[in-house]
Amino acid sequence: MKEKYLEVATRLFAKKGFSNVSLRELAGAARANSALISYYFGNKEGLYGAVIEAQFAPILELLQRFENAKASPTEKLQAYAQGVMTIHQRHPFVLQFLHSELANPTPFLNSVIVDRVRHAQKFLYATICEGIACGQFRNDIDPHFAVIAMVGMLNFYFLARPITQNFLPDHATEDSDFIQQAMKIFLQGIRRDDRE
């Protein structure tokens, strides 16, 4: 039943936001007693926190894969991009929750979302700095801005998919096509030119 509540709550909170979903609505959608919310999660806030945690936990799981990885900075960035695609495919509401939290913050914006994003930022920043230090990436780029550019490129496609799909040719409809092209564009921009 706990998993059922998480599934139902994820859809309802993503669609309507935290404050616009009632306990009665959650219980009705789950076809269960609302007392079970208190039993499993303490209250509506606890349920919402569990949903937010489930949506953003994959970021940490993705970063853990790189802890002992023997890979070049380019390989790490490409693997990270593939991981971002997988997160969006498995958690299609993650950006809706991010947008909702930015527009109407709850305590979970800082305690969960900003925390997870900060971990990703640190990884990407360190990886880009590593690439600059070893001569793989240009030394005239600011790693802070490069991180924001990469994150923006990767996530905007998934955020604006209902719009962007209208601009893509029929043969370019796979998420992996976009990720591959976005990383080619990004890496071309930061890669060191040996002629410099």
Coordinates of N, CA, C and O in Angstrom, one line a residue:
M1 N 0.8 -1.2 0.0 CA 0.0 0.0 0.0 C 0.9 1.3 0.0 O 0.5 2.3 -0.6
K2 N 2.0 1.2 0.7 CA 2.9 2.4 0.7 C 3.3 2.8 -0.7 O 3.3 3.9 -1.0
E3 N 3.7 1.8 -1.5 CA 4.1 2.0 -2.9 C 3.0 2.6 -3.7 O 3.2 3.5 -4.5
K4 N 1.8 2.1 -3.4 CA 0.6 2.6 -4.2 C 0.4 4.1 -3.8 O 0.1 4.9 -4.7
Y5 N 0.5 4.5 -2.6 CA 0.4 5.9 -2.2 C 1.5 6.7 -2.9 O 1.2 7.8 -3.3
L6 N 2.7 6.3 -2.9 CA 3.8 7.0 -3.6 C 3.5 7.2 -5.0 O 3.7 8.3 -5.6
E7 N 3.0 6.1 -5.7 CA 2.7 6.2 -7.1 C 1.6 7.2 -7.4 O 1.7 8.1 -8.2
V8 N 0.5 7.1 -6.6 CA -0.7 8.0 -6.8 C -0.3 9.5 -6.4 O -0.6 10.4 -7.1
A9 N 0.4 9.6 -5.3 CA 0.8 11.0 -4.9 C 1.8 11.6 -5.9 O 1.7 12.8 -6.1
T10 N 2.7 10.8 -6.5 CA 3.6 11.4 -7.5 C 2.8 12.0 -8.6 O 3.1 13.2 -9.0
R11 N 1.8 11.3 -9.1 CA 1.0 11.8 -10.3 C 0.2 13.1 -9.8 O 0.2 14.1 -10.5
L12 N -0.4 13.0 -8.7 CA -1.3 14.1 -8.2 C -0.4 15.3 -7.9 O -0.8 16.5 -8.3
F13 N 0.6 15.2 -7.1 CA 1.5 16.3 -6.8 C 2.1 16.9 -8.0 O 2.2 18.2 -8.1
A14 N 2.5 16.1 -9.0 CA 3.1 16.6 -10.2 C 2.1 17.5 -11.0 O 2.5 18.5 -11.5
K15 N 0.9 17.0 -11.0 CA -0.1 17.7 -11.8 C -0.6 18.9 -11.1 O -0.9 20.0 -11.8
K16 N -0.8 18.9 -9.8 CA -1.6 20.0 -9.1 C -0.7 20.8 -8.1 O -1.2 21.8 -7.7
G17 N 0.4 20.3 -7.8 CA 1.2 20.9 -6.8 C 0.9 20.5 -5.4 O -0.2 19.9 -5.2
F18 N 1.7 20.7 -4.4 CA 1.5 20.2 -3.1 C 0.3 20.8 -2.4 O -0.6 20.0 -1.9
S19 N 0.1 22.1 -2.5 CA -1.0 22.7 -1.7 C -2.4 22.4 -2.3 O -3.4 22.6 -1.7
N20 N -2.5 22.0 -3.6 CA -3.7 21.8 -4.3 C -4.2 20.3 -4.2 O -5.2 19.9 -4.9
V21 N -3.5 19.5 -3.4 CA -3.9 18.1 -3.3 C -4.3 17.8 -1.9 O -3.6 18.1 -0.9
S22 N -5.5 17.3 -1.6 CA -6.0 17.0 -0.3 C -5.7 15.6 0.1 O -5.5 14.7 -0.8
L23 N -5.7 15.3 1.4 CA -5.6 14.0 1.9 C -6.8 13.1 1.4 O -6.6 11.9 1.0
R24 N -8.0 13.7 1.3 CA -9.1 12.9 0.8 C -8.9 12.5 -0.6 O -9.2 11.4 -1.0
E25 N -8.4 13.4 -1.4 CA -8.1 13.1 -2.9 C -7.1 12.0 -3.0 O -7.2 11.1 -3.8
L26 N -6.0 12.1 -2.2 CA -5.0 11.1 -2.2 C -5.5 9.8 -1.9 O -5.2 8.8 -2.6
A27 N -6.3 9.7 -0.8 CA -6.9 8.4 -0.4 C -7.8 7.9 -1.4 O -7.8 6.7 -1.7
G28 N -8.7 8.8 -2.0 CA -9.6 8.3 -3.0 C -8.9 7.8 -4.2 O -9.3 6.7 -4.8
A29 N -7.8 8.4 -4.7 CA -7.1 8.0 -5.9 C -6.4 6.7 -5.6 O -6.2 5.8 -6.5
A30 N -5.9 6.5 -4.3 CA -5.2 5.2 -4.0 C -6.2 4.1 -3.6 O -5.8 3.0 -3.4
R31 N -7.5 4.5 -3.5 CA -8.6 3.6 -3.0 C -8.2 2.9 -1.7 O -8.2 1.7 -1.5
A32 N -7.8 3.8 -0.8 CA -7.4 3.4 0.6 C -7.9 4.4 1.6 O -8.4 5.5 1.3
N33 N -7.7 4.1 2.8 CA -8.0 4.9 4.0 C -7.0 6.0 4.2 O -5.8 5.7 4.2
S34 N -7.4 7.2 4.4 CA -6.4 8.3 4.5 C -5.6 8.1 5.8 O -4.5 8.7 5.9
A35 N -6.1 7.3 6.8 CA -5.3 7.1 8.0 C -4.0 6.4 7.6 O -3.0 6.5 8.4
L36 N -3.9 5.7 6.5 CA -2.7 5.0 6.1 C -1.6 6.0 5.7 O -0.4 5.7 5.9
I37 N -2.0 7.2 5.3 CA -1.0 8.2 5.0 C -0.2 8.5 6.3 O 1.0 8.6 6.3
S38 N -1.0 8.7 7.4 CA -0.4 9.0 8.7 C 0.5 7.8 9.1 O 1.6 8.0 9.7
Y39 N 0.0 6.6 8.9 CA 0.7 5.4 9.3 C 2.1 5.3 8.6 O 3.1 5.1 9.2
Y40 N 2.1 5.5 7.3 CA 3.3 5.3 6.5 C 4.2 6.6 6.5 O 5.4 6.5 6.4
F41 N 3.6 7.8 6.4 CA 4.3 9.0 6.1 C 4.2 10.1 7.2 O 4.9 11.1 7.1
G42 N 3.4 9.9 8.2 CA 3.2 10.9 9.2 C 2.1 11.9 8.9 O 1.2 12.1 9.7
N43 N 2.1 12.5 7.7 CA 1.1 13.4 7.3 C 1.4 13.7 5.8 O 2.2 13.0 5.1
K44 N 0.6 14.6 5.2 CA 0.7 14.9 3.8 C 2.1 15.4 3.5 O 2.7 15.1 2.4
E45 N 2.7 16.2 4.3 CA 4.0 16.8 4.1 C 5.1 15.6 4.0 O 6.0 15.6 3.2
G46 N 4.9 14.6 4.9 CA 5.8 13.5 4.9 C 5.6 12.7 3.6 O 6.6 12.2 3.1
L47 N 4.4 12.5 3.1 CA 4.2 11.9 1.8 C 4.8 12.6 0.7 O 5.5 12.1 -0.2
Y48 N 4.6 13.9 0.7 CA 5.2 14.8 -0.3 C 6.8 14.7 -0.3 O 7.4 14.6 -1.3
G49 N 7.3 14.7 0.9 CA 8.8 14.6 1.1 C 9.3 13.3 0.5 O 10.3 13.2 -0.1
A50 N 8.5 12.2 0.7 CA 8.9 10.9 0.2 C 8.9 10.9 -1.3 O 9.7 10.3 -2.0
V51 N 7.9 11.6 -1.9 CA 7.8 11.7 -3.3 C 9.0 12.5 -3.9 O 9.6 12.1 -4.9
I52 N 9.3 13.6 -3.3 CA 10.4 14.4 -3.7 C 11.7 13.7 -3.6 O 12.5 13.7 -4.5
E53 N 11.9 13.0 -2.5 CA 13.1 12.2 -2.3 C 13.2 11.1 -3.4 O 14.3 10.9 -4.0
A54 N 12.1 10.4 -3.7 CA 12.1 9.4 -4.8 C 12.4 10.0 -6.1 O 13.1 9.3 -7.0
Q55 N 12.0 11.2 -6.4 CA 12.2 11.8 -7.7 C 13.6 12.2 -7.9 O 14.2 12.2 -9.0
F56 N 14.3 12.7 -6.8 CA 15.6 13.3 -6.9 C 16.7 12.4 -6.4 O 17.9 12.7 -6.7
A57 N 16.4 11.3 -5.8 CA 17.4 10.3 -5.3 C 18.3 9.7 -6.5 O 19.5 9.5 -6.3
P58 N 17.7 9.5 -7.7 CA 18.5 9.0 -8.8 C 19.7 9.9 -9.2 O 20.7 9.4 -9.7
I59 N 19.7 11.2 -8.8 CA 20.8 12.0 -9.1 C 22.0 11.5 -8.3 O 23.2 11.3 -8.8
L60 N 21.8 11.2 -7.0 CA 22.9 10.7 -6.2 C 23.4 9.3 -6.6 O 24.6 9.0 -6.6
E61 N 22.4 8.5 -7.0 CA 22.7 7.2 -7.5 C 23.6 7.3 -8.8 O 24.5 6.5 -8.9
L62 N 23.3 8.2 -9.6 CA 24.1 8.4 -10.9 C 25.5 8.8 -10.5 O 26.5 8.3 -11.0
L63 N 25.6 9.8 -9.6 CA 27.0 10.3 -9.2 C 27.8 9.2 -8.5 O 29.0 9.2 -8.7
Q64 N 27.2 8.3 -7.8 CA 27.9 7.2 -7.1 C 28.6 6.3 -8.1 O 29.6 5.7 -7.8
R65 N 28.1 6.2 -9.3 CA 28.7 5.4 -10.3 C 30.1 5.9 -10.7 O 30.9 5.2 -11.2
F66 N 30.3 7.2 -10.5 CA 31.6 7.8 -10.9 C 32.6 7.9 -9.8 O 33.7 8.3 -10.1
E67 N 32.3 7.4 -8.6 CA 33.2 7.6 -7.5 C 34.5 7.0 -7.7 O 35.6 7.5 -7.4
N68 N 34.6 5.8 -8.2 CA 35.8 5.1 -8.5 C 36.0 4.8 -10.0 O 36.8 3.9 -10.3
A69 N 35.3 5.5 -10.8 CA 35.4 5.2 -12.2 C 36.8 5.7 -12.8 O 37.2 6.8 -12.5
K70 N 37.4 4.8 -13.6 CA 38.6 5.2 -14.3 C 38.2 5.6 -15.7 O 38.1 4.8 -16.6
A71 N 37.9 6.9 -15.8 CA 37.4 7.4 -17.1 C 37.9 8.8 -17.3 O 38.3 9.5 -16.4
S72 N 38.0 9.2 -18.6 CA 38.5 10.5 -18.9 C 37.4 11.5 -18.6 O 36.2 11.1 -18.5
P73 N 37.7 12.8 -18.5 CA 36.7 13.8 -18.3 C 35.6 13.7 -19.3 O 34.4 13.8 -19.0
T74 N 36.0 13.6 -20.6 CA 35.0 13.5 -21.7 C 34.1 12.3 -21.5 O 32.8 12.4 -21.6
E75 N 34.6 11.1 -21.1 CA 33.8 9.9 -20.9 C 32.9 10.1 -19.7 O 31.7 9.7 -19.7
K76 N 33.3 10.8 -18.6 CA 32.5 11.1 -17.5 C 31.3 12.0 -17.9 O 30.2 11.7 -17.5
L77 N 31.6 13.0 -18.6 CA 30.5 13.9 -19.0 C 29.5 13.2 -19.9 O 28.3 13.4 -19.8
Q78 N 30.0 12.4 -20.8 CA 29.1 11.6 -21.7 C 28.2 10.6 -20.9 O 27.0 10.5 -21.2
A79 N 28.9 9.9 -20.0 CA 28.1 9.0 -19.1 C 27.1 9.7 -18.3 O 26.0 9.2 -18.1
Y80 N 27.5 10.9 -17.8 CA 26.5 11.7 -17.0 C 25.3 12.0 -17.8 O 24.2 11.9 -17.4
A81 N 25.6 12.5 -19.0 CA 24.5 12.9 -19.9 C 23.5 11.7 -20.2 O 22.3 11.8 -20.2
Q82 N 24.1 10.5 -20.4 CA 23.3 9.3 -20.6 C 22.4 9.0 -19.3 O 21.3 8.6 -19.4
G83 N 23.1 9.2 -18.2 CA 22.4 9.1 -16.9 C 21.2 10.0 -16.7 O 20.1 9.7 -16.2
V84 N 21.4 11.3 -17.1 CA 20.3 12.3 -17.1 C 19.2 11.8 -17.9 O 18.0 11.9 -17.5
M85 N 19.5 11.3 -19.1 CA 18.4 10.8 -20.0 C 17.6 9.7 -19.3 O 16.4 9.7 -19.3
T86 N 18.3 8.8 -18.7 CA 17.7 7.7 -18.0 C 16.8 8.2 -16.9 O 15.7 7.7 -16.7
I87 N 17.3 9.1 -16.1 CA 16.5 9.7 -15.0 C 15.2 10.3 -15.6 O 14.1 10.0 -15.0
H88 N 15.3 11.1 -16.6 CA 14.1 11.7 -17.2 C 13.1 10.6 -17.7 O 11.9 10.8 -17.7
Q89 N 13.6 9.5 -18.3 CA 12.8 8.5 -18.8 C 12.1 7.7 -17.7 O 10.9 7.4 -17.8
R90 N 12.8 7.5 -16.6 CA 12.2 6.7 -15.5 C 11.4 7.6 -14.5 O 10.6 7.1 -13.8
H91 N 11.7 8.9 -14.5 CA 11.0 9.8 -13.6 C 10.5 11.0 -14.4 O 11.1 12.1 -14.3
P92 N 9.5 10.8 -15.2 CA 9.1 11.9 -16.1 C 8.5 13.1 -15.5 O 8.4 14.1 -16.1
F93 N 8.3 13.1 -14.1 CA 7.8 14.2 -13.4 C 8.9 15.1 -12.7 O 8.5 16.1 -12.1
V94 N 10.1 14.6 -12.8 CA 11.1 15.3 -12.0 C 11.2 16.8 -12.3 O 11.4 17.6 -11.4
L95 N 11.1 17.2 -13.6 CA 11.2 18.6 -13.9 C 10.0 19.4 -13.5 O 10.0 20.5 -13.2
Q96 N 8.8 18.7 -13.5 CA 7.6 19.3 -13.0 C 7.7 19.7 -11.5 O 7.3 20.7 -11.1
F97 N 8.3 18.7 -10.8 CA 8.5 19.0 -9.3 C 9.5 20.1 -9.2 O 9.3 21.0 -8.3
L98 N 10.6 20.1 -10.0 CA 11.5 21.2 -9.8 C 10.9 22.6 -10.1 O 11.0 23.5 -9.4
H99 N 10.1 22.6 -11.2 CA 9.4 23.9 -11.6 C 8.5 24.3 -10.5 O 8.4 25.5 -10.1
S100 N 7.7 23.3 -10.0 CA 6.7 23.6 -8.9 C 7.4 24.1 -7.7 O 6.9 25.1 -7.0
E101 N 8.5 23.5 -7.3 CA 9.3 24.0 -6.1 C 9.9 25.3 -6.3 O 10.0 26.1 -5.4
L102 N 10.3 25.6 -7.5 CA 10.9 27.0 -7.8 C 9.8 28.0 -7.7 O 10.0 29.1 -7.2
A103 N 8.6 27.7 -8.2 CA 7.5 28.7 -8.2 C 6.9 28.8 -6.8 O 6.5 29.9 -6.4
N104 N 6.7 27.7 -6.1 CA 6.1 27.7 -4.8 C 6.9 26.8 -3.8 O 6.5 25.6 -3.6
P105 N 8.0 27.3 -3.3 CA 8.9 26.5 -2.5 C 8.3 25.9 -1.3 O 7.5 26.6 -0.6
T106 N 8.7 24.7 -1.0 CA 8.4 24.1 0.3 C 9.8 23.8 0.9 O 10.8 24.1 0.3
P107 N 9.8 23.4 2.2 CA 11.1 23.1 2.8 C 12.0 22.1 2.0 O 13.2 22.0 2.2
F108 N 11.3 21.3 1.1 CA 12.0 20.3 0.4 C 12.9 20.8 -0.8 O 13.7 20.1 -1.3
L109 N 12.6 22.1 -1.1 CA 13.4 22.7 -2.2 C 14.9 22.7 -1.7 O 15.8 22.2 -2.5
N110 N 15.2 23.2 -0.5 CA 16.6 23.2 -0.1 C 17.1 21.9 0.5 O 18.2 21.5 0.2
S111 N 16.2 21.2 1.3 CA 16.7 20.0 1.9 C 16.9 18.8 1.0 O 17.7 18.0 1.3
V112 N 16.2 18.8 -0.1 CA 16.3 17.7 -1.0 C 16.8 18.1 -2.4 O 17.9 17.7 -2.8
I113 N 16.1 19.0 -3.1 CA 16.4 19.3 -4.4 C 17.7 20.1 -4.6 O 18.6 19.7 -5.3
V114 N 17.9 21.2 -3.8 CA 19.2 22.0 -3.9 C 20.3 21.1 -3.5 O 21.4 21.1 -4.1
D115 N 20.1 20.2 -2.5 CA 21.2 19.3 -2.1 C 21.6 18.4 -3.2 O 22.8 18.2 -3.5
R116 N 20.7 17.8 -3.9 CA 21.0 16.9 -5.0 C 21.6 17.6 -6.2 O 22.6 17.1 -6.7
V117 N 21.1 18.7 -6.5 CA 21.6 19.5 -7.6 C 23.1 20.0 -7.3 O 23.9 20.0 -8.1
R118 N 23.3 20.3 -6.0 CA 24.6 20.8 -5.6 C 25.6 19.6 -5.8 O 26.8 19.9 -6.2
H119 N 25.3 18.4 -5.5 CA 26.2 17.3 -5.7 C 26.5 17.1 -7.2 O 27.6 16.9 -7.5
A120 N 25.5 17.3 -8.0 CA 25.7 17.2 -9.4 C 26.6 18.3 -9.9 O 27.5 18.1 -10.7
Q121 N 26.4 19.5 -9.4 CA 27.2 20.6 -9.8 C 28.7 20.4 -9.4 O 29.6 20.7 -10.2
K122 N 28.9 19.9 -8.2 CA 30.3 19.7 -7.8 C 31.0 18.6 -8.7 O 32.1 18.8 -9.0
F123 N 30.2 17.6 -9.0 CA 30.8 16.6 -9.9 C 31.2 17.1 -11.2 O 32.3 16.9 -11.8
L124 N 30.2 17.8 -11.9 CA 30.5 18.4 -13.2 C 31.6 19.4 -13.2 O 32.4 19.5 -14.0
Y125 N 31.6 20.3 -12.1 CA 32.6 21.3 -12.0 C 34.0 20.6 -11.9 O 34.9 21.0 -12.6
A126 N 34.1 19.6 -11.0 CA 35.4 18.9 -10.8 C 35.8 18.2 -12.1 O 37.0 18.2 -12.5
T127 N 34.9 17.7 -12.8 CA 35.2 17.0 -14.1 C 35.7 17.9 -15.1 O 36.7 17.7 -15.8
I128 N 35.0 19.1 -15.2 CA 35.5 20.1 -16.2 C 36.8 20.6 -15.8 O 37.7 20.8 -16.7
C129 N 37.1 20.9 -14.6 CA 38.4 21.4 -14.1 C 39.4 20.3 -14.4 O 40.6 20.7 -14.8
E130 N 39.1 19.1 -14.2 CA 40.1 18.0 -14.5 C 40.4 18.0 -16.0 O 41.6 17.8 -16.4
G131 N 39.4 18.2 -16.8 CA 39.6 18.2 -18.2 C 40.5 19.4 -18.7 O 41.3 19.3 -19.6
I132 N 40.3 20.5 -18.0 CA 41.2 21.7 -18.3 C 42.6 21.4 -17.8 O 43.6 21.7 -18.6
A133 N 42.7 20.9 -16.6 CA 44.1 20.6 -16.1 C 44.9 19.6 -16.9 O 46.1 19.8 -17.1
C134 N 44.2 18.6 -17.5 CA 44.9 17.6 -18.3 C 45.0 18.0 -19.7 O 45.6 17.3 -20.6
G135 N 44.5 19.2 -20.1 CA 44.7 19.7 -21.5 C 43.6 19.2 -22.4 O 43.7 19.4 -23.6
Q136 N 42.6 18.5 -21.9 CA 41.5 18.0 -22.8 C 40.5 19.1 -23.1 O 40.0 19.1 -24.2
F137 N 40.3 20.0 -22.2 CA 39.3 21.1 -22.4 C 40.1 22.4 -22.5 O 41.2 22.5 -21.9
R138 N 39.5 23.4 -23.1 CA 40.0 24.7 -23.2 C 40.2 25.3 -21.9 O 39.4 25.1 -21.0
N139 N 41.3 26.1 -21.7 CA 41.6 26.7 -20.4 C 41.0 28.1 -20.3 O 41.1 28.8 -19.3
D140 N 40.3 28.6 -21.4 CA 39.7 29.9 -21.3 C 38.2 29.8 -21.0 O 37.5 30.9 -21.2
I141 N 37.7 28.7 -20.6 CA 36.3 28.6 -20.3 C 36.2 28.7 -18.7 O 37.1 28.2 -18.0
D142 N 35.1 29.2 -18.3 CA 34.8 29.2 -16.8 C 34.0 28.0 -16.5 O 32.9 27.8 -17.0
P143 N 34.5 27.1 -15.7 CA 33.8 25.8 -15.4 C 32.5 26.0 -14.8 O 31.6 25.2 -15.0
H144 N 32.3 27.1 -14.0 CA 30.9 27.4 -13.5 C 29.9 27.5 -14.6 O 28.8 27.0 -14.5
F145 N 30.2 28.4 -15.5 CA 29.3 28.6 -16.6 C 29.1 27.4 -17.5 O 28.1 27.1 -18.1
A146 N 30.2 26.6 -17.7 CA 30.2 25.4 -18.5 C 29.2 24.4 -17.9 O 28.4 23.7 -18.6
V147 N 29.2 24.3 -16.5 CA 28.3 23.4 -15.8 C 26.8 23.8 -16.1 O 26.0 23.0 -16.5
I148 N 26.5 25.1 -16.0 CA 25.2 25.6 -16.2 C 24.8 25.4 -17.6 O 23.6 25.0 -17.9
A149 N 25.7 25.6 -18.6 CA 25.4 25.4 -20.0 C 25.0 23.9 -20.3 O 24.0 23.6 -20.9
M150 N 25.8 23.0 -19.7 CA 25.6 21.6 -19.9 C 24.2 21.2 -19.3 O 23.4 20.5 -20.0
V151 N 24.0 21.6 -18.1 CA 22.8 21.2 -17.4 C 21.6 21.8 -18.2 O 20.6 21.1 -18.3
G152 N 21.7 23.0 -18.6 CA 20.6 23.6 -19.4 C 20.3 22.9 -20.7 O 19.2 22.6 -21.0
M153 N 21.4 22.5 -21.4 CA 21.2 21.8 -22.7 C 20.5 20.5 -22.4 O 19.6 20.1 -23.2
L154 N 20.9 19.7 -21.4 CA 20.4 18.4 -21.2 C 19.0 18.4 -20.7 O 18.2 17.6 -21.2
N155 N 18.7 19.3 -19.8 CA 17.3 19.3 -19.2 C 16.3 20.1 -20.0 O 15.1 19.7 -19.9
F156 N 16.6 21.1 -20.7 CA 15.6 21.9 -21.4 C 14.9 21.0 -22.4 O 13.6 21.2 -22.6
Y157 N 15.5 20.1 -23.1 CA 14.9 19.2 -24.1 C 13.7 18.5 -23.4 O 12.7 18.4 -23.9
F158 N 14.0 18.0 -22.2 CA 13.0 17.2 -21.5 C 11.9 18.1 -20.9 O 10.7 17.7 -20.9
L159 N 12.2 19.2 -20.5 CA 11.2 20.2 -19.9 C 10.3 20.7 -21.0 O 9.1 20.8 -20.8
A160 N 10.8 21.0 -22.2 CA 10.1 21.5 -23.3 C 9.7 20.5 -24.4 O 9.3 20.9 -25.5
R161 N 9.7 19.3 -24.0 CA 9.5 18.2 -25.0 C 8.2 18.4 -25.8 O 8.2 18.3 -27.0
P162 N 7.1 18.8 -25.2 CA 5.9 19.0 -26.0 C 6.0 20.1 -27.1 O 5.4 20.0 -28.1
I163 N 7.0 21.0 -26.9 CA 7.2 22.0 -27.9 C 8.3 21.6 -28.9 O 8.2 21.6 -30.1
T164 N 9.4 21.1 -28.3 CA 10.6 20.7 -29.1 C 10.3 19.6 -30.1 O 10.9 19.6 -31.2
Q165 N 9.4 18.7 -29.7 CA 9.1 17.6 -30.6 C 8.5 18.1 -32.0 O 8.6 17.5 -33.0
N166 N 7.9 19.3 -31.9 CA 7.3 19.9 -33.2 C 8.4 20.4 -34.1 O 8.1 20.6 -35.3
F167 N 9.6 20.6 -33.6 CA 10.6 21.1 -34.4 C 11.6 20.1 -34.9 O 12.5 20.4 -35.7
L168 N 11.5 18.9 -34.5 CA 12.4 17.8 -34.8 C 11.9 17.0 -36.0 O 10.7 16.8 -36.2
P169 N 12.8 16.6 -36.9 CA 12.4 15.7 -38.0 C 11.9 14.4 -37.5 O 12.2 14.0 -36.3
D170 N 11.1 13.7 -38.2 CA 10.5 12.5 -37.8 C 11.5 11.4 -37.3 O 11.3 10.7 -36.4
H171 N 12.6 11.4 -38.0 CA 13.6 10.4 -37.7 C 14.4 10.7 -36.4 O 15.1 9.9 -35.9
A172 N 14.3 11.9 -35.9 CA 15.1 12.3 -34.7 C 14.1 12.4 -33.5 O 14.0 13.5 -32.9
T173 N 13.5 11.4 -33.1 CA 12.5 11.4 -32.0 C 13.0 10.7 -30.8 O 12.3 10.6 -29.8
E174 N 14.1 10.1 -30.9 CA 14.7 9.3 -29.7 C 15.4 10.2 -28.8 O 16.2 11.1 -29.2
D175 N 15.2 10.0 -27.5 CA 16.0 10.8 -26.5 C 17.5 10.7 -26.7 O 18.2 11.6 -26.6
S176 N 17.9 9.5 -27.0 CA 19.3 9.2 -27.2 C 19.9 10.0 -28.3 O 21.1 10.4 -28.3
D177 N 19.1 10.2 -29.4 CA 19.6 11.1 -30.5 C 19.9 12.5 -30.0 O 20.9 13.1 -30.4
F178 N 19.0 13.0 -29.2 CA 19.2 14.4 -28.7 C 20.4 14.4 -27.8 O 21.3 15.3 -27.9
I179 N 20.5 13.5 -26.9 CA 21.7 13.5 -25.9 C 23.0 13.4 -26.7 O 23.9 14.1 -26.4
Q180 N 23.0 12.5 -27.7 CA 24.3 12.4 -28.5 C 24.6 13.7 -29.2 O 25.8 14.1 -29.1
Q181 N 23.6 14.3 -29.8 CA 23.9 15.6 -30.5 C 24.2 16.7 -29.5 O 25.1 17.5 -29.8
A182 N 23.5 16.8 -28.4 CA 23.8 17.9 -27.4 C 25.2 17.7 -26.9 O 25.9 18.7 -26.7
M183 N 25.6 16.5 -26.6 CA 27.0 16.3 -26.1 C 28.0 16.6 -27.2 O 29.1 17.1 -26.8
K184 N 27.8 16.3 -28.4 CA 28.7 16.7 -29.5 C 28.9 18.2 -29.5 O 30.0 18.7 -29.6
I185 N 27.8 18.9 -29.5 CA 27.8 20.4 -29.5 C 28.5 20.9 -28.3 O 29.4 21.8 -28.4
F186 N 28.2 20.4 -27.1 CA 28.8 20.9 -25.9 C 30.3 20.6 -25.8 O 31.1 21.5 -25.6
L187 N 30.6 19.4 -26.1 CA 32.1 19.0 -26.0 C 32.9 19.7 -27.1 O 34.0 20.1 -26.9
Q188 N 32.3 20.0 -28.3 CA 33.0 20.7 -29.3 C 33.3 22.1 -28.8 O 34.4 22.7 -29.1
G189 N 32.4 22.7 -28.0 CA 32.6 24.0 -27.5 C 33.7 24.1 -26.4 O 34.3 25.1 -26.2
I190 N 33.9 23.0 -25.6 CA 34.8 23.1 -24.5 C 36.1 22.4 -24.8 O 37.1 22.6 -24.1
R191 N 36.1 21.6 -25.9 CA 37.3 20.8 -26.2 C 38.5 21.7 -26.6 O 38.3 22.6 -27.4
R192 N 39.6 21.4 -26.2 CA 40.8 22.2 -26.6 C 41.2 21.8 -28.0 O 41.2 20.7 -28.4
D193 N 41.5 22.9 -28.7 CA 41.9 22.7 -30.1 C 43.4 22.7 -30.1 O 44.1 23.6 -29.6
D194 N 44.0 21.6 -30.6 CA 45.4 21.4 -30.5 C 46.2 22.5 -31.3 O 47.4 22.6 -31.1
R195 N 45.5 23.2 -32.1 CA 46.2 24.3 -32.9 C 46.4 25.5 -32.0 O 47.1 26.4 -32.5
E196 N 45.7 25.6 -30.9 CA 45.9 26.8 -30.0 C 47.3 26.9 -29.4 O 47.9 25.9 -29.1

